[in-house]
PDB file of C-alpha atoms in Angstrom:
ATOM      1  CA  MET T1328     169.307 100.340 105.741  1.00  0.00           C
ATOM      2  CA  THR T1329     168.848 101.710 109.673  1.00  0.00           C
ATOM      3  CA  ILE T1330     165.928  99.874 111.253  1.00  0.00           C
ATOM      4  CA  ALA T1331     163.673 103.166 111.589  1.00  0.00           C
ATOM      5  CA  THR T1332     163.984 103.644 107.715  1.00  0.00           C
ATOM      6  CA  PHE T1333     163.056  99.861 107.158  1.00  0.00           C
ATOM      7  CA  LEU T1334     159.993  99.963 109.732  1.00  0.00           C
ATOM      8  CA  ASN T1335     158.661 103.430 108.105  1.00  0.00           C
ATOM      9  CA  TYR T1336     158.995 101.636 104.767  1.00  0.00           C
ATOM     10  CA  TRP T1337     156.646  98.995 105.847  1.00  0.00           C
ATOM     11  CA  ARG T1338     154.478 101.060 107.320  1.00  0.00           C
ATOM     12  CA  GLN T1339     153.735 102.954 104.573  1.00  0.00           C
ATOM     13  CA  ILE T1340     153.266  99.496 102.903  1.00  0.00           C
ATOM     14  CA  PHE T1341     150.817  98.116 105.259  1.00  0.00           C
ATOM     15  CA  ALA T1342     148.676 101.832 105.288  1.00  0.00           C
ATOM     16  CA  SER T1343     148.421 101.593 101.064  1.00  0.00           C
ATOM     17  CA  CYS T1344     147.544  98.000 101.697  1.00  0.00           C
ATOM     18  CA  LEU T1345     144.879  98.859 104.135  1.00  0.00           C
ATOM     19  CA  LEU T1346     143.316 101.835 102.049  1.00  0.00           C
ATOM     20  CA  THR T1347     143.493  99.778  98.945  1.00  0.00           C
ATOM     21  CA  LEU T1348     141.421  97.320 101.158  1.00  0.00           C
ATOM     22  CA  PHE T1349     138.738  99.796 102.706  1.00  0.00           C
ATOM     23  CA  ALA T1350     138.302 101.186  98.990  1.00  0.00           C
ATOM     24  CA  ALA T1351     137.291  97.420  97.637  1.00  0.00           C
ATOM     25  CA  LEU T1352     135.154  97.145 100.790  1.00  0.00           C
ATOM     26  CA  SER T1353     133.499  99.975 100.195  1.00  0.00           C
ATOM     27  CA  CYS T1354     132.985  99.868  96.864  1.00  0.00           C
ATOM     28  CA  LEU T1355     131.680  96.032  97.532  1.00  0.00           C
ATOM     29  CA  LEU T1356     129.157  97.588  99.718  1.00  0.00           C
ATOM     30  CA  ILE T1357     127.881 100.418  97.743  1.00  0.00           C
ATOM     31  CA  VAL T1358     127.792  97.881  94.292  1.00  0.00           C
ATOM     32  CA  GLY T1359     126.652  95.083  96.676  1.00  0.00           C
ATOM     33  CA  THR T1360     123.353  96.797  98.608  1.00  0.00           C
ATOM     34  CA  PRO T1361     120.044  95.680  97.250  1.00  0.00           C
ATOM     35  CA  PRO T1362     117.020  98.236  96.645  1.00  0.00           C
ATOM     36  CA  ALA T1363     114.567  98.599  99.147  1.00  0.00           C
ATOM     37  CA  LEU T1364     112.966  95.545  99.162  1.00  0.00           C
ATOM     38  CA  ALA T1365     109.188  97.454 100.877  1.00  0.00           C
ATOM     39  CA  GLY T1366     106.488  98.233  98.439  1.00  0.00           C
ATOM     40  CA  ILE T1367     102.612  99.374  98.561  1.00  0.00           C
ATOM     41  CA  ASN T1368     101.854  95.619  96.804  1.00  0.00           C
ATOM     42  CA  ASP T1369     103.736  93.815  99.368  1.00  0.00           C
ATOM     43  CA  ASP T1370     103.718  92.721 103.272  1.00  0.00           C
ATOM     44  CA  ASN T1371     107.138  94.330 103.988  1.00  0.00           C
ATOM     45  CA  PHE T1372     107.544  97.107 106.545  1.00  0.00           C
ATOM     46  CA  ASP T1373     109.221 100.339 105.164  1.00  0.00           C
ATOM     47  CA  GLY T1374     107.547 103.110 107.620  1.00  0.00           C
ATOM     48  CA  ASN T1375     104.406 104.789 108.230  1.00  0.00           C
ATOM     49  CA  ILE T1376     101.654 104.214 104.992  1.00  0.00           C
ATOM     50  CA  TYR T1377      99.699 107.258 105.824  1.00  0.00           C
ATOM     51  CA  VAL T1378     103.075 109.359 104.622  1.00  0.00           C
ATOM     52  CA  LEU T1379     104.289 106.878 101.962  1.00  0.00           C
ATOM     53  CA  TYR T1380     101.884 105.606 100.265  1.00  0.00           C
ATOM     54  CA  ALA T1381      98.876 108.276 101.231  1.00  0.00           C
ATOM     55  CA  GLY T1382     100.888 111.386 100.848  1.00  0.00           C
ATOM     56  CA  ASN T1383      98.905 112.361 104.116  1.00  0.00           C
ATOM     57  CA  GLY T1384     101.064 112.755 107.222  1.00  0.00           C
ATOM     58  CA  SER T1385      98.454 114.466 109.100  1.00  0.00           C
ATOM     59  CA  LEU T1386      96.578 111.244 109.688  1.00  0.00           C
ATOM     60  CA  VAL T1387      99.105 109.492 111.997  1.00  0.00           C
ATOM     61  CA  PRO T1388      99.159 110.341 114.919  1.00  0.00           C
ATOM     62  CA  SER T1389      95.354 110.844 115.772  1.00  0.00           C
ATOM     63  CA  LYS T1390      94.539 114.193 116.888  1.00  0.00           C
ATOM     64  CA  VAL T1391      92.141 112.751 119.119  1.00  0.00           C
ATOM     65  CA  THR T1392      91.207 109.643 120.793  1.00  0.00           C
ATOM     66  CA  LEU T1393      87.985 107.548 120.206  1.00  0.00           C
ATOM     67  CA  ALA T1394      86.693 108.418 123.833  1.00  0.00           C
ATOM     68  CA  GLN T1395      87.542 112.375 123.378  1.00  0.00           C
ATOM     69  CA  SER T1396      85.573 112.185 119.773  1.00  0.00           C
ATOM     70  CA  LEU T1397      82.725 110.032 121.232  1.00  0.00           C
ATOM     71  CA  LYS T1398      82.018 113.127 123.863  1.00  0.00           C
ATOM     72  CA  GLY T1399      82.094 115.744 121.081  1.00  0.00           C
ATOM     73  CA  ASN T1400      79.422 114.570 119.193  1.00  0.00           C
ATOM     74  CA  LYS T1401      81.080 114.558 115.717  1.00  0.00           C
ATOM     75  CA  PRO T1402      80.876 111.526 113.818  1.00  0.00           C
ATOM     76  CA  THR T1403      84.135 109.022 114.079  1.00  0.00           C
ATOM     77  CA  LEU T1404      85.658 106.997 111.628  1.00  0.00           C
ATOM     78  CA  LEU T1405      88.237 104.156 112.628  1.00  0.00           C
ATOM     79  CA  VAL T1406      90.338 102.758 110.402  1.00  0.00           C
ATOM     80  CA  PHE T1407      92.211  99.518 111.600  1.00  0.00           C
ATOM     81  CA  TYR T1408      95.785  99.010 109.908  1.00  0.00           C
ATOM     82  CA  VAL T1409      99.081  97.509 110.098  1.00  0.00           C
ATOM     83  CA  ASP T1410     102.241  99.171 108.676  1.00  0.00           C
ATOM     84  CA  ASP T1411     102.951  96.164 107.105  1.00  0.00           C
ATOM     85  CA  SER T1412     100.303  94.606 105.505  1.00  0.00           C
ATOM     86  CA  ARG T1413      99.793  95.152 101.895  1.00  0.00           C
ATOM     87  CA  ASP T1414      96.319  95.867 101.950  1.00  0.00           C
ATOM     88  CA  SER T1415      96.320  98.430 104.276  1.00  0.00           C
ATOM     89  CA  LYS T1416      99.434 100.081 102.465  1.00  0.00           C
ATOM     90  CA  GLN T1417      96.577 100.239  99.506  1.00  0.00           C
ATOM     91  CA  TYR T1418      93.297 101.358 101.430  1.00  0.00           C
ATOM     92  CA  ALA T1419      95.587 104.441 102.550  1.00  0.00           C
ATOM     93  CA  THR T1420      94.646 106.200  99.438  1.00  0.00           C
ATOM     94  CA  VAL T1421      91.310 105.665 100.028  1.00  0.00           C
ATOM     95  CA  VAL T1422      91.556 107.126 103.651  1.00  0.00           C
ATOM     96  CA  SER T1423      93.359 110.220 102.419  1.00  0.00           C
ATOM     97  CA  HIS T1424      90.246 110.557 100.086  1.00  0.00           C
ATOM     98  CA  ILE T1425      87.583 110.106 102.978  1.00  0.00           C
ATOM     99  CA  GLN T1426      89.292 112.760 105.009  1.00  0.00           C
ATOM    100  CA  GLN T1427      89.539 115.530 102.049  1.00  0.00           C
ATOM    101  CA  PHE T1428      85.500 115.206 102.041  1.00  0.00           C
ATOM    102  CA  TYR T1429      84.905 114.423 105.602  1.00  0.00           C
ATOM    103  CA  GLY T1430      87.946 115.380 107.813  1.00  0.00           C
ATOM    104  CA  ARG T1431      86.331 118.565 108.768  1.00  0.00           C
ATOM    105  CA  ALA T1432      82.818 117.555 109.688  1.00  0.00           C
ATOM    106  CA  ALA T1433      84.046 114.214 111.223  1.00  0.00           C
ATOM    107  CA  ASP T1434      87.029 112.644 113.638  1.00  0.00           C
ATOM    108  CA  ILE T1435      88.891 109.973 111.252  1.00  0.00           C
ATOM    109  CA  ILE T1436      91.043 108.215 113.730  1.00  0.00           C
ATOM    110  CA  PRO T1437      93.870 105.412 112.327  1.00  0.00           C
ATOM    111  CA  VAL T1438      94.140 102.926 114.713  1.00  0.00           C
ATOM    112  CA  ASP T1439      97.752 100.619 114.176  1.00  0.00           C
ATOM    113  CA  VAL T1440      96.301  97.329 115.751  1.00  0.00           C
ATOM    114  CA  ASP T1441     100.011  96.630 116.802  1.00  0.00           C
ATOM    115  CA  SER T1442      99.074  99.431 119.744  1.00  0.00           C
ATOM    116  CA  ILE T1443      95.746  98.070 120.590  1.00  0.00           C
ATOM    117  CA  PRO T1444      96.676  96.836 124.306  1.00  0.00           C
ATOM    118  CA  ALA T1445      96.188  93.097 124.866  1.00  0.00           C
ATOM    119  CA  LYS T1446      93.208  92.682 127.664  1.00  0.00           C
ATOM    120  CA  SER T1447      90.503  90.238 128.071  1.00  0.00           C
ATOM    121  CA  THR T1448      87.789  92.794 127.790  1.00  0.00           C
ATOM    122  CA  TYR T1449      87.550  96.485 126.626  1.00  0.00           C
ATOM    123  CA  GLU T1450      85.481  99.478 127.024  1.00  0.00           C
ATOM    124  CA  PRO T1451      82.953 100.697 124.207  1.00  0.00           C
ATOM    125  CA  THR T1452      85.410 103.954 124.732  1.00  0.00           C
ATOM    126  CA  GLU T1453      88.575 102.012 123.372  1.00  0.00           C
ATOM    127  CA  PRO T1454      89.126 100.644 119.731  1.00  0.00           C
ATOM    128  CA  GLY T1455      89.935  97.273 120.899  1.00  0.00           C
ATOM    129  CA  TYR T1456      86.426  96.694 121.840  1.00  0.00           C
ATOM    130  CA  TYR T1457      85.330  97.039 117.975  1.00  0.00           C
ATOM    131  CA  TYR T1458      88.487  95.392 116.337  1.00  0.00           C
ATOM    132  CA  LYS T1459      87.038  91.828 114.615  1.00  0.00           C
ATOM    133  CA  GLY T1460      91.097  90.664 113.958  1.00  0.00           C
ATOM    134  CA  PHE T1461      91.175  91.922 110.050  1.00  0.00           C
ATOM    135  CA  VAL T1462      93.133  95.099 108.601  1.00  0.00           C
ATOM    136  CA  PRO T1463      91.960  97.278 107.047  1.00  0.00           C
ATOM    137  CA  GLN T1464      88.865  97.447 109.333  1.00  0.00           C
ATOM    138  CA  VAL T1465      86.416 100.616 108.938  1.00  0.00           C
ATOM    139  CA  VAL T1466      83.783 101.620 111.393  1.00  0.00           C
ATOM    140  CA  LEU T1467      81.773 104.574 111.666  1.00  0.00           C
ATOM    141  CA  PHE T1468      79.946 106.461 114.425  1.00  0.00           C
ATOM    142  CA  ASP T1469      77.231 109.164 114.058  1.00  0.00           C
ATOM    143  CA  GLN T1470      77.304 112.001 116.130  1.00  0.00           C
ATOM    144  CA  SER T1471      75.482 110.185 118.871  1.00  0.00           C
ATOM    145  CA  GLY T1472      78.234 107.591 118.894  1.00  0.00           C
ATOM    146  CA  LYS T1473      75.780 104.979 117.568  1.00  0.00           C
ATOM    147  CA  GLU T1474      77.491 102.062 115.240  1.00  0.00           C
ATOM    148  CA  VAL T1475      76.598 102.778 111.526  1.00  0.00           C
ATOM    149  CA  LEU T1476      79.125 100.898 109.723  1.00  0.00           C
ATOM    150  CA  ASN T1477      81.667  97.683 110.177  1.00  0.00           C
ATOM    151  CA  GLY T1478      82.934  96.688 107.277  1.00  0.00           C
ATOM    152  CA  LYS T1479      85.934  94.306 107.141  1.00  0.00           C
ATOM    153  CA  GLY T1480      88.656  94.376 104.205  1.00  0.00           C
ATOM    154  CA  GLN T1481      89.282  97.272 101.452  1.00  0.00           C
ATOM    155  CA  VAL T1482      86.031  98.852 101.770  1.00  0.00           C
ATOM    156  CA  PRO T1483      85.065 100.792  98.948  1.00  0.00           C
ATOM    157  CA  PHE T1484      85.118 104.472  99.285  1.00  0.00           C
ATOM    158  CA  GLU T1485      81.541 104.929  97.840  1.00  0.00           C
ATOM    159  CA  GLN T1486      80.288 102.443 100.489  1.00  0.00           C
ATOM    160  CA  VAL T1487      82.050 104.938 103.626  1.00  0.00           C
ATOM    161  CA  ASP T1488      80.675 107.851 101.425  1.00  0.00           C
ATOM    162  CA  ASP T1489      77.054 106.477 101.606  1.00  0.00           C
ATOM    163  CA  ALA T1490      77.454 105.929 104.908  1.00  0.00           C
ATOM    164  CA  PHE T1491      78.510 109.606 105.980  1.00  0.00           C
ATOM    165  CA  ARG T1492      75.431 110.426 104.005  1.00  0.00           C
ATOM    166  CA  LYS T1493      73.404 108.951 105.653  1.00  0.00           C
ATOM    167  CA  VAL T1494      75.095 110.386 108.914  1.00  0.00           C
ATOM    168  CA  PHE T1495      75.167 113.976 107.539  1.00  0.00           C
ATOM    169  CA  ASN T1496      71.707 113.441 105.868  1.00  0.00           C
ATOM    170  CA  LEU T1497      73.175 114.257 102.596  1.00  0.00           C
ATOM    171  CA  GLN T1498      71.547 113.737  99.617  1.00  0.00           C
ATOM    172  CA  PRO T1499      72.661 110.212  97.871  1.00  0.00           C
ATOM    173  CA  ARG T1500      75.458 110.378  95.340  1.00  0.00           C
ATOM    174  CA  SER T1501      73.190 109.491  92.309  1.00  0.00           C
ATOM    175  CA  GLU T1502      71.048 113.083  93.154  1.00  0.00           C
ATOM    176  CA  SER T1503      74.244 114.811  93.967  1.00  0.00           C
ATOM    177  CA  GLY T1504      76.652 116.891  92.270  1.00  0.00           C
ATOM    178  CA  GLU T1505      80.340 115.325  92.103  1.00  0.00           C
ATOM    179  CA  LEU T1506      81.969 116.045  95.385  1.00  0.00           C
ATOM    180  CA  LYS T1507      85.477 118.139  94.324  1.00  0.00           C
ATOM    181  CA  GLN T1508      87.882 119.827  96.474  1.00  0.00           C
ATOM    182  CA  ARG T1509      88.006 123.554  96.193  1.00  0.00           C
ATOM    183  CA  VAL T1510      90.337 125.343  94.498  1.00  0.00           C
ATOM    184  CA  VAL T1511      93.136 126.928  96.604  1.00  0.00           C
ATOM    185  CA  ASN T1512      93.005 130.409  95.888  1.00  0.00           C
ATOM    186  CA  GLU T1513      89.464 130.540  94.621  1.00  0.00           C
ATOM    187  CA  PHE T1514      89.737 134.390  94.584  1.00  0.00           C
ATOM    188  CA  ASN T1515      92.222 134.275  91.621  1.00  0.00           C
ATOM    189  CA  THR T1516      90.126 131.735  89.571  1.00  0.00           C
ATOM    190  CA  GLU T1517      87.221 134.303  89.870  1.00  0.00           C
ATOM    191  CA  LEU T1518      89.298 136.538  88.254  1.00  0.00           C
ATOM    192  CA  ALA T1519      90.028 134.190  85.372  1.00  0.00           C
ATOM    193  CA  LYS T1520      86.536 133.346  84.199  1.00  0.00           C
TER     194      LYS T1520
END
């Protein structure tokens, strides 16, 4: 046996051992990888809560700032949240539901608390001025910029709805029909009747 044949033989053995070791490690990584550890009922970060839990990526990032909204003479709803808060994750669906009914007539501005700059004082046109250290927290302003609701925690949809009804001078919920979204294609539903 020549030295070249001997070296070639050992290279083949080394390559097959290396390939076997690589395959074994790959299997261990695949089998040993734990499932995702975040969910709606925990405080782990897993991404944008409005996309993941409310199915509504249109809310974040907001299309307007608080200063722009207050100048626009539209009602404004600030929603303070944190992506790694169980309460914020669960409240994301409520915010999305609010947007279904009032999103065209009011500005809904979710504010990630982590994005509020740390300052000693804030202007009334900055979200930090209204933040009270809780998530979720909702603050509703009427068309003139007057604060009409400031609630902490998971403020029920009905409470926010009642405040919006006062802002828009709508009938109370007890005296009006149920708010329903329009059917996507109203023309076809008319033909079906």
